[in-house]
Short mmCIF file of C-alpha atoms and ligand atoms in Angstrom, two decimals:
data_model
loop_
_atom_site.label_atom_id
_atom_site.label_comp_id
_atom_site.label_asym_id
_atom_site.label_seq_id
_atom_site.Cartn_x
_atom_site.Cartn_y
_atom_site.Cartn_z
CA MET Q 1 3.12 -21.99 3.91
CA LEU Q 2 5.26 -21.48 0.13
CA TYR Q 3 8.33 -19.36 -0.42
CA ARG Q 4 10.12 -17.56 -2.76
CA LYS Q 5 13.38 -16.02 -3.32
CA MET Q 6 14.02 -12.30 -3.02
CA PRO Q 7 16.35 -11.73 -6.25
CA LYS Q 8 19.34 -10.09 -4.89
CA ASN Q 9 19.93 -11.83 -1.83
CA GLY Q 10 18.39 -15.17 -1.93
CA ASP Q 11 16.28 -14.99 0.71
CA GLU Q 12 13.43 -17.30 1.09
CA LEU Q 13 10.78 -15.31 1.85
CA SER Q 14 7.39 -16.20 2.81
CA ILE Q 15 5.08 -15.47 0.19
CA LEU Q 16 2.38 -14.30 2.92
CA GLY Q 17 4.12 -11.25 4.96
CA PHE Q 18 2.20 -9.73 7.77
CA GLY Q 19 1.43 -6.26 8.09
CA CYS Q 20 1.41 -4.16 11.04
CA MET Q 21 -0.92 -1.02 9.75
CA ARG Q 22 -4.24 -2.32 10.60
CA LEU Q 23 -3.73 -4.30 14.02
CA PRO Q 24 -6.63 -5.11 16.29
CA VAL Q 25 -7.92 -2.10 18.75
CA LYS Q 26 -9.56 -1.83 21.46
CA GLU Q 27 -12.77 0.72 21.56
CA ASP Q 28 -10.30 3.34 22.63
CA GLY Q 29 -8.61 3.10 19.38
CA SER Q 30 -5.45 1.89 21.19
CA ILE Q 31 -3.60 -1.32 19.65
CA ASP Q 32 -5.25 -4.24 21.65
CA GLU Q 33 -1.51 -6.05 22.70
CA GLU Q 34 -2.80 -9.02 23.30
CA ARG Q 35 -5.12 -10.36 20.93
CA ALA Q 36 -2.65 -8.16 18.55
CA THR Q 37 0.60 -10.07 19.88
CA LYS Q 38 -1.42 -13.47 19.68
CA GLN Q 39 -1.63 -12.98 15.77
CA VAL Q 40 1.74 -12.11 15.37
CA ARG Q 41 3.13 -15.18 16.72
CA TYR Q 42 0.17 -17.35 15.21
CA ALA Q 43 0.94 -16.35 12.15
CA ILE Q 44 5.14 -16.63 12.73
CA ASP Q 45 4.01 -20.09 14.12
CA HIS Q 46 2.55 -21.02 10.98
CA GLY Q 47 5.29 -19.93 8.47
CA VAL Q 48 5.13 -15.76 7.96
CA ASN Q 49 9.05 -14.50 8.53
CA TYR Q 50 8.19 -11.31 6.59
CA VAL Q 51 6.90 -8.32 8.97
CA ASP Q 52 6.22 -4.80 8.15
CA THR Q 53 5.68 -1.79 9.45
CA ALA Q 54 6.16 1.52 9.40
CA TRP Q 55 6.84 4.76 11.61
CA PRO Q 56 3.61 6.38 12.28
CA TYR Q 57 1.71 2.98 12.04
CA HIS Q 58 -1.05 3.47 14.42
CA GLY Q 59 0.26 6.64 15.32
CA GLY Q 60 3.64 5.41 15.81
CA GLN Q 61 2.41 2.76 18.61
CA SER Q 62 2.77 -0.32 15.96
CA GLU Q 63 6.62 0.00 16.06
CA LEU Q 64 6.44 -0.32 19.98
CA PHE Q 65 4.41 -3.37 19.72
CA LEU Q 66 5.86 -5.54 17.18
CA GLY Q 67 9.53 -4.84 19.55
CA ARG Q 68 7.43 -6.23 22.27
CA ALA Q 69 5.44 -8.82 20.12
CA LEU Q 70 9.11 -10.32 19.00
CA ALA Q 71 10.70 -10.94 21.84
CA ASP Q 72 10.62 -14.58 23.61
CA GLY Q 73 12.60 -15.48 20.46
CA TYR Q 74 10.49 -14.37 17.76
CA ARG Q 75 12.66 -11.65 16.52
CA ARG Q 76 14.94 -14.16 14.63
CA LYS Q 77 12.41 -15.76 12.90
CA VAL Q 78 11.22 -13.02 10.80
CA LYS Q 79 12.51 -10.20 8.83
CA LEU Q 80 11.78 -7.49 10.13
CA ALA Q 81 11.08 -4.31 7.88
CA THR Q 82 10.40 -0.94 8.90
CA LYS Q 83 10.45 2.55 6.58
CA LEU Q 84 11.94 6.12 6.72
CA PRO Q 85 8.91 8.75 6.87
CA THR Q 86 9.50 10.55 4.25
CA TRP Q 87 7.54 13.99 4.31
CA LEU Q 88 9.28 14.81 8.33
CA LEU Q 89 12.96 14.97 6.91
CA LYS Q 90 14.36 18.01 6.05
CA SER Q 91 18.18 16.91 6.25
CA ARG Q 92 20.40 14.73 5.55
CA LYS Q 93 20.90 14.77 9.54
CA ASP Q 94 16.78 13.44 10.09
CA MET Q 95 17.55 10.52 8.54
CA ASP Q 96 19.49 9.12 10.69
CA HIS Q 97 17.43 10.78 14.05
CA PHE Q 98 14.48 8.42 13.19
CA MET Q 99 16.59 5.99 12.08
CA ASN Q 100 18.41 5.54 15.44
CA ALA Q 101 14.51 6.15 16.99
CA GLN Q 102 13.30 3.00 15.11
CA LEU Q 103 16.16 0.77 15.83
CA GLU Q 104 15.17 1.77 19.75
CA ARG Q 105 11.26 1.48 19.01
CA LEU Q 106 11.26 -2.12 17.59
CA ASN Q 107 14.10 -3.28 20.69
CA THR Q 108 16.38 -4.92 17.03
CA ASP Q 109 19.77 -3.75 16.10
CA HIS Q 110 19.36 -3.43 13.02
CA ILE Q 111 16.42 -3.39 10.42
CA ASP Q 112 16.31 -6.41 8.04
CA TYR Q 113 14.45 -4.60 4.74
CA TYR Q 114 14.29 -0.60 5.30
CA LEU Q 115 12.49 1.49 2.78
CA VAL Q 116 12.01 4.66 2.21
CA HIS Q 117 8.15 4.98 2.64
CA ALA Q 118 5.22 6.16 0.58
CA LEU Q 119 7.26 7.85 -2.36
CA LEU Q 120 6.27 10.55 -5.55
CA GLY Q 121 8.28 11.63 -7.51
CA GLU Q 122 8.39 15.42 -5.96
CA LEU Q 123 9.38 13.25 -2.97
CA TRP Q 124 11.96 11.35 -4.14
CA ASP Q 125 13.78 14.23 -5.83
CA ASN Q 126 13.08 15.98 -2.50
CA VAL Q 127 15.52 13.10 -0.64
CA GLU Q 128 17.68 12.48 -2.86
CA THR Q 129 19.24 16.20 -2.90
CA LEU Q 130 19.03 15.87 0.96
CA GLY Q 131 21.26 12.69 0.17
CA ILE Q 132 19.36 9.77 0.42
CA ALA Q 133 21.32 7.08 -1.27
CA ASP Q 134 24.46 8.12 1.11
CA PHE Q 135 22.99 7.44 4.15
CA LEU Q 136 21.11 4.26 2.70
CA ASP Q 137 24.68 3.55 1.56
CA GLY Q 138 26.02 4.26 5.02
CA ALA Q 139 23.53 2.21 6.60
CA LYS Q 140 24.13 -0.96 4.90
CA ALA Q 141 27.53 -0.30 5.98
CA ASP Q 142 27.58 0.13 9.60
CA GLY Q 143 25.24 -3.42 9.26
CA ARG Q 144 21.96 -1.04 10.84
CA ILE Q 145 20.21 -2.23 7.74
CA THR Q 146 20.40 -5.19 5.67
CA ASN Q 147 18.35 -4.09 2.56
CA ALA Q 148 17.51 -1.15 1.02
CA GLY Q 149 13.94 -0.63 -0.72
CA PHE Q 150 11.39 1.93 -1.25
CA SER Q 151 7.51 2.38 -1.27
CA PHE Q 152 5.76 3.85 -4.32
CA HIS Q 153 2.43 5.13 -4.84
CA GLY Q 154 2.98 7.86 -6.94
CA ALA Q 155 2.07 7.73 -11.00
CA GLY Q 156 3.25 4.88 -13.23
CA LYS Q 157 5.60 7.21 -15.09
CA ASP Q 158 7.86 8.03 -11.79
CA PHE Q 159 8.96 4.75 -11.28
CA ASN Q 160 11.21 3.76 -13.22
CA ARG Q 161 13.17 6.23 -12.90
CA ILE Q 162 13.09 5.66 -9.07
CA VAL Q 163 14.28 2.19 -9.83
CA ASP Q 164 17.22 2.99 -11.57
CA ALA Q 165 18.81 5.63 -9.29
CA TYR Q 166 19.92 3.99 -6.97
CA ASP Q 167 20.73 0.38 -6.41
CA TRP Q 168 17.51 -0.89 -4.49
CA ASP Q 169 17.10 -4.60 -3.22
CA PHE Q 170 13.24 -5.00 -3.44
CA CYS Q 171 9.89 -2.13 -3.50
CA GLN Q 172 6.43 -2.00 -2.13
CA ILE Q 173 3.86 -1.87 -4.42
CA GLN Q 174 0.30 -1.40 -4.47
CA TYR Q 175 -1.33 -4.29 -6.73
CA ASN Q 176 -4.52 -5.66 -7.17
CA PHE Q 177 -6.76 -6.63 -10.24
CA LEU Q 178 -8.66 -3.28 -9.78
CA ASP Q 179 -4.76 -1.37 -9.90
CA GLU Q 180 -3.28 -3.11 -12.76
CA LYS Q 181 -2.67 0.42 -14.95
CA ASN Q 182 -2.93 2.70 -11.57
CA GLN Q 183 0.90 3.90 -9.63
CA ALA Q 184 3.28 1.13 -10.69
CA GLY Q 185 0.99 -1.44 -11.78
CA THR Q 186 1.26 -4.56 -14.22
CA ASP Q 187 4.35 -2.21 -15.82
CA GLY Q 188 6.23 -1.43 -13.67
CA LEU Q 189 6.30 -4.98 -11.44
CA GLU Q 190 7.29 -6.03 -14.30
CA TYR Q 191 9.99 -3.39 -15.06
CA ALA Q 192 11.53 -3.80 -10.83
CA ALA Q 193 11.79 -7.96 -11.63
CA SER Q 194 13.45 -7.23 -14.62
CA LYS Q 195 16.13 -4.69 -12.65
CA GLY Q 196 16.03 -7.42 -10.21
CA LEU Q 197 13.97 -6.25 -7.45
CA GLY Q 198 11.95 -8.65 -4.94
CA VAL Q 199 8.58 -7.06 -5.33
CA VAL Q 200 6.56 -6.38 -2.26
CA ILE Q 201 2.68 -6.17 -2.85
CA MET Q 202 0.44 -4.05 -0.65
CA GLU Q 203 -2.89 -3.85 -1.00
CA PRO Q 204 -3.77 -6.99 -2.68
CA LEU Q 205 -7.44 -5.81 -1.75
CA ARG Q 206 -7.69 -2.55 -2.26
CA GLY Q 207 -7.96 -1.58 1.29
CA GLY Q 208 -10.73 -4.28 1.68
CA ASN Q 209 -12.65 -2.75 -1.73
CA LEU Q 210 -12.68 -6.32 -2.64
CA THR Q 211 -14.01 -7.93 0.02
CA SER Q 212 -16.92 -5.89 2.09
CA PRO Q 213 -18.88 -5.42 0.68
CA VAL Q 214 -19.11 -7.30 -2.19
CA PRO Q 215 -21.10 -5.91 -4.54
CA PRO Q 216 -24.33 -8.56 -5.70
CA ALA Q 217 -24.19 -8.26 -9.37
CA VAL Q 218 -19.86 -9.26 -8.67
CA LYS Q 219 -20.84 -12.05 -6.31
CA ASP Q 220 -22.86 -13.31 -8.75
CA ILE Q 221 -19.69 -13.08 -11.37
CA TRP Q 222 -17.92 -15.18 -8.20
CA ASP Q 223 -20.70 -17.55 -8.20
CA GLU Q 224 -19.85 -18.69 -11.70
CA ALA Q 225 -16.70 -20.75 -10.57
CA THR Q 226 -16.27 -24.04 -11.45
CA THR Q 227 -14.07 -24.13 -8.19
CA LYS Q 228 -15.17 -21.98 -5.55
CA ARG Q 229 -13.81 -19.39 -3.62
CA THR Q 230 -13.94 -16.41 -1.45
CA PRO Q 231 -13.40 -13.06 -2.62
CA ALA Q 232 -11.03 -12.38 -1.00
CA GLU Q 233 -8.58 -15.78 -2.08
CA TRP Q 234 -9.98 -14.77 -5.79
CA ALA Q 235 -7.73 -11.76 -5.19
CA LEU Q 236 -4.83 -13.33 -2.93
CA ARG Q 237 -4.25 -15.85 -5.70
CA TRP Q 238 -4.68 -13.10 -9.04
CA VAL Q 239 -1.72 -11.47 -7.51
CA TRP Q 240 0.32 -14.51 -6.48
CA ASN Q 241 -0.60 -15.91 -9.98
CA HIS Q 242 2.06 -13.21 -11.17
CA PRO Q 243 6.08 -14.75 -10.74
CA GLU Q 244 7.73 -11.43 -10.27
CA VAL Q 245 5.71 -10.99 -7.28
CA THR Q 246 7.98 -12.15 -3.38
CA VAL Q 247 5.65 -11.20 -1.20
CA ILE Q 248 1.96 -9.95 -0.19
CA LEU Q 249 0.87 -7.87 2.82
CA SER Q 250 -1.86 -8.53 4.50
CA GLY Q 251 -2.69 -6.50 6.97
CA MET Q 252 -4.48 -9.33 9.34
CA ASN Q 253 -6.53 -8.06 12.40
CA GLU Q 254 -9.31 -11.14 12.45
CA GLU Q 255 -7.83 -14.57 13.32
CA THR Q 256 -10.81 -15.44 10.09
CA HIS Q 257 -8.54 -14.02 7.81
CA ILE Q 258 -5.18 -15.09 9.39
CA GLU Q 259 -6.41 -19.09 8.55
CA GLU Q 260 -7.58 -18.07 5.28
CA ASN Q 261 -5.03 -16.77 4.13
CA LEU Q 262 -2.27 -19.29 5.19
CA THR Q 263 -4.27 -21.73 3.84
CA VAL Q 264 -4.32 -19.84 0.61
CA ALA Q 265 -0.49 -18.80 0.84
CA ASP Q 266 0.40 -23.08 1.48
CA ASN Q 267 -0.43 -23.59 -2.36
CA ALA Q 268 -0.97 -20.15 -4.13
CA TYR Q 269 1.68 -20.78 -7.08
CA PRO Q 270 2.75 -18.51 -9.73
CA ASN Q 271 1.32 -19.04 -13.28
CA SER Q 272 -1.41 -21.56 -11.42
CA LEU Q 273 -4.67 -19.79 -12.48
CA THR Q 274 -6.28 -21.01 -15.47
CA LYS Q 275 -6.99 -19.73 -18.22
CA ALA Q 276 -10.74 -19.52 -17.42
CA GLU Q 277 -10.03 -18.08 -13.82
CA LEU Q 278 -8.26 -15.16 -15.49
CA GLN Q 279 -10.91 -14.41 -17.59
CA LEU Q 280 -13.63 -14.52 -14.75
CA VAL Q 281 -11.33 -12.24 -13.12
CA LYS Q 282 -10.91 -9.85 -16.17
CA LYS Q 283 -15.28 -9.96 -15.64
CA VAL Q 284 -15.23 -9.61 -12.49
CA GLU Q 285 -13.14 -6.73 -13.00
CA ARG Q 286 -14.67 -5.09 -15.83
CA LYS Q 287 -18.32 -5.22 -13.57
CA TYR Q 288 -16.75 -3.05 -10.79
CA ARG Q 289 -15.45 -0.38 -13.55
CA GLU Q 290 -18.86 -0.46 -14.16
CA LEU Q 291 -20.17 0.26 -10.72
CA MET Q 292 -17.56 3.34 -10.10
CA LYS Q 293 -18.84 6.44 -10.57
CA VAL Q 294 -15.92 7.33 -12.57
CA GLY Q 295 -14.18 5.15 -15.13
CA CYS Q 296 -10.81 7.25 -14.35
CA THR Q 297 -8.15 5.61 -15.43
CA GLY Q 298 -5.51 6.81 -13.58
CA CYS Q 299 -3.89 7.71 -16.36
CA ARG Q 300 -2.81 11.42 -15.68
CA TYR Q 301 -2.98 12.59 -18.95
CA CYS Q 302 -5.26 15.33 -17.54
CA MET Q 303 -2.14 16.69 -14.79
CA PRO Q 304 -1.24 18.46 -13.85
CA CYS Q 305 -4.02 21.28 -13.13
CA PRO Q 306 -2.66 24.52 -13.07
CA SER Q 307 -4.77 25.34 -9.72
CA GLY Q 308 -3.33 21.64 -8.02
CA VAL Q 309 -5.93 19.72 -7.78
CA ASN Q 310 -4.91 15.54 -8.06
CA ILE Q 311 -7.84 14.85 -10.43
CA PRO Q 312 -6.77 10.80 -10.59
CA PHE Q 313 -6.29 10.97 -6.65
CA CYS Q 314 -9.80 12.52 -6.05
CA PHE Q 315 -11.42 10.29 -8.59
CA GLU Q 316 -10.31 7.22 -6.60
CA ASP Q 317 -11.35 8.12 -3.53
CA TYR Q 318 -14.95 9.04 -4.92
CA ASN Q 319 -14.55 5.44 -6.51
CA ASN Q 320 -13.68 3.56 -3.03
CA LEU Q 321 -16.38 6.10 -1.50
CA TYR Q 322 -18.91 3.81 -3.56
CA MET Q 323 -17.51 0.16 -4.05
CA SER Q 324 -16.65 0.03 -0.28
CA GLY Q 325 -19.76 1.78 1.73
CA ASP Q 326 -16.83 2.77 4.29
CA ALA Q 327 -18.34 6.53 4.20
CA GLU Q 328 -15.67 7.67 7.59
CA GLY Q 329 -13.19 5.37 5.87
CA ALA Q 330 -13.05 7.52 2.34
CA LYS Q 331 -13.44 10.67 3.80
CA PHE Q 332 -10.05 9.95 6.24
CA HIS Q 333 -8.16 8.58 3.55
CA TYR Q 334 -9.20 11.25 0.54
CA ALA Q 335 -8.39 13.88 3.80
CA VAL Q 336 -5.03 11.86 4.62
CA ARG Q 337 -3.97 11.54 0.79
CA LEU Q 338 -4.80 14.90 -0.59
CA SER Q 339 -4.06 17.07 2.19
CA GLY Q 340 -0.20 17.47 1.28
CA VAL Q 341 0.28 15.56 4.88
CA LEU Q 342 2.32 12.65 3.68
CA SER Q 343 4.28 14.73 0.79
CA VAL Q 344 6.17 18.27 0.49
CA GLY Q 345 3.64 20.03 -1.00
CA GLU Q 346 0.07 21.94 -1.25
CA PRO Q 347 -3.21 21.01 -0.53
CA GLU Q 348 -4.61 18.70 -3.80
CA PHE Q 349 -7.98 18.86 -2.79
CA ALA Q 350 -10.98 19.03 -5.50
CA SER Q 351 -12.36 21.92 -3.60
CA ARG Q 352 -9.00 23.70 -5.63
CA CYS Q 353 -11.01 23.54 -9.23
CA VAL Q 354 -11.75 26.91 -10.57
CA GLN Q 355 -13.44 25.37 -13.69
CA CYS Q 356 -11.14 27.07 -16.14
CA GLY Q 357 -11.72 23.37 -18.37
CA GLU Q 358 -8.40 22.56 -19.30
CA CYS Q 359 -8.00 19.42 -18.79
CA LEU Q 360 -10.98 18.43 -20.23
CA GLU Q 361 -10.11 17.53 -23.82
CA LYS Q 362 -6.98 16.05 -22.46
CA CYS Q 363 -8.95 13.23 -20.31
CA PRO Q 364 -8.96 10.03 -23.01
CA GLN Q 365 -12.01 9.15 -21.18
CA HIS Q 366 -13.77 11.83 -22.04
CA ILE Q 367 -14.95 12.77 -18.29
CA ASP Q 368 -17.08 15.72 -17.71
CA ILE Q 369 -14.04 16.70 -14.66
CA PRO Q 370 -15.02 19.69 -13.02
CA THR Q 371 -18.39 18.58 -12.86
CA ILE Q 372 -17.51 15.42 -10.86
CA LEU Q 373 -14.79 17.61 -8.93
CA GLU Q 374 -18.26 19.38 -7.94
CA SER Q 375 -19.49 15.57 -6.55
CA VAL Q 376 -16.33 14.99 -4.73
CA VAL Q 377 -16.07 18.37 -2.58
CA GLU Q 378 -20.08 17.52 -2.06
CA GLU Q 379 -19.43 13.72 -0.74
CA LEU Q 380 -16.02 13.71 0.12
CA GLU Q 381 -15.07 17.50 1.94
CA GLY Q 382 -18.00 18.86 4.11
CA PRO Q 383 -17.62 20.83 6.71
CA ASP Q 384 -15.38 18.31 8.80
CA LEU Q 385 -12.22 18.17 6.32
CA GLU Q 386 -10.73 20.57 8.48
CA LYS Q 387 -11.05 18.22 11.87
CA ARG Q 388 -10.00 15.18 9.09
CA VAL Q 389 -6.66 16.89 7.83
CA ALA Q 390 -6.34 16.90 11.70
CA MET Q 391 -6.38 14.23 12.80
CA ALA Q 392 -3.88 12.60 10.10
CA LYS Q 393 -1.68 15.64 11.09
CA GLN Q 394 -1.51 14.14 14.12
CA VAL Q 395 -1.10 10.45 13.57
CA PHE Q 396 1.78 11.48 10.84
CA LYS Q 397 3.55 14.37 12.15
CA LYS Q 398 4.02 12.20 15.30
CA THR Q 399 8.00 12.33 15.97
S1 SF4 U 401 -11.03 22.72 -14.57
FE1 SF4 U 401 -10.07 22.66 -12.61
S2 SF4 U 401 -9.15 20.46 -12.76
FE2 SF4 U 401 -9.90 20.81 -14.59
S3 SF4 U 401 -7.97 21.89 -15.01
FE3 SF4 U 401 -9.08 23.14 -14.77
S4 SF4 U 401 -8.82 23.50 -12.19
FE4 SF4 U 401 -7.86 21.58 -13.30
S1 SF4 U 402 -6.65 11.90 -18.50
FE1 SF4 U 402 -8.85 11.62 -17.72
S2 SF4 U 402 -9.04 8.75 -16.88
FE2 SF4 U 402 -7.29 10.26 -16.74
S3 SF4 U 402 -5.96 10.43 -15.27
FE3 SF4 U 402 -7.33 12.02 -15.88
S4 SF4 U 402 -9.20 12.05 -15.06
FE4 SF4 U 402 -8.56 9.65 -14.85
#
């Protein structure tokens, strides 16, 4: 296992962290606790020292599970990360309420890395008004947390202002070779690192889209490589190749994935991919973009839509539907993200489009936005949308 230094405090963190959002589950959907505990402890025994969870994961069960899985001396072997559920906050007092409940759930007296969860620009404005800076300062001072950070899912334009708005120790961003220009992107990664923040990466495999199933045309390109690697290894190595990256979180729920990731983390040094290898990844990226249904780059020039449609998110989920082949997963993701469950805002579904055409001339990719939104409605909404939204609320509004 390789380790990289957290810039502000010098912590040596394993470059592979264990993410507890997608733990193995039983037939009834509950966490397979025996198997998951073995997996977490196996990873720790093999060098992983950063474990990440959050309030809503597994309907609130992930933190409770981890509290038990890290017994028997495992808690002191790791830096523990969890997140404040920003979308549930109504007051400054709520922040203490959630953190204190999390300490109890996790069976610990402190959280090493505490994140303000899933920030978007407007969500940040809300928590800032509610007094997040005072809350984090207080929690650090009284020892309930050691480091303060935030995780980000918003538009690139909001990332830098959030980085600059507080004396953060670290941040967590989505990053992979298809998201260089999406959300925080490469610019955000470099900006955060330039400000001395450690950067934890989530979704290095884009929620599994870069690994299963790999379209034949993409497989053909990977097969051209002189050094043979699996698509997962290529994707992870590409992220670790960036010296600004501190830790990659991987939601590993198969023993074989854990083995593979641990092996790659033994020698994934920064700047270790050759020029030819980087060109190969670029070629794969181009192929994926050809295969995508919509050539949306996530630039957001079309936003805001006067009817409240989140155009780039609609298109991202629509592309994921075609890249992953996992219709149920893509539909649930769409329901969670566009329903407003995770934000203080209104629903942003494609079905809110009134075909006014205002966005058309703003798109540098010349995408026929209103027409494609009709297909999004057809394929990602349908009669079950309300049921999925209700399910998402059940999962994410749990207190
Ligand atoms: S055409 Fe639809 S998506 Fe575009 S601005 Fe009008 S309502 Fe919004
Ligand atoms: S302007 Fe075009 S490319 Fe940019 S986010 Fe909107 S639809 Fe996507």
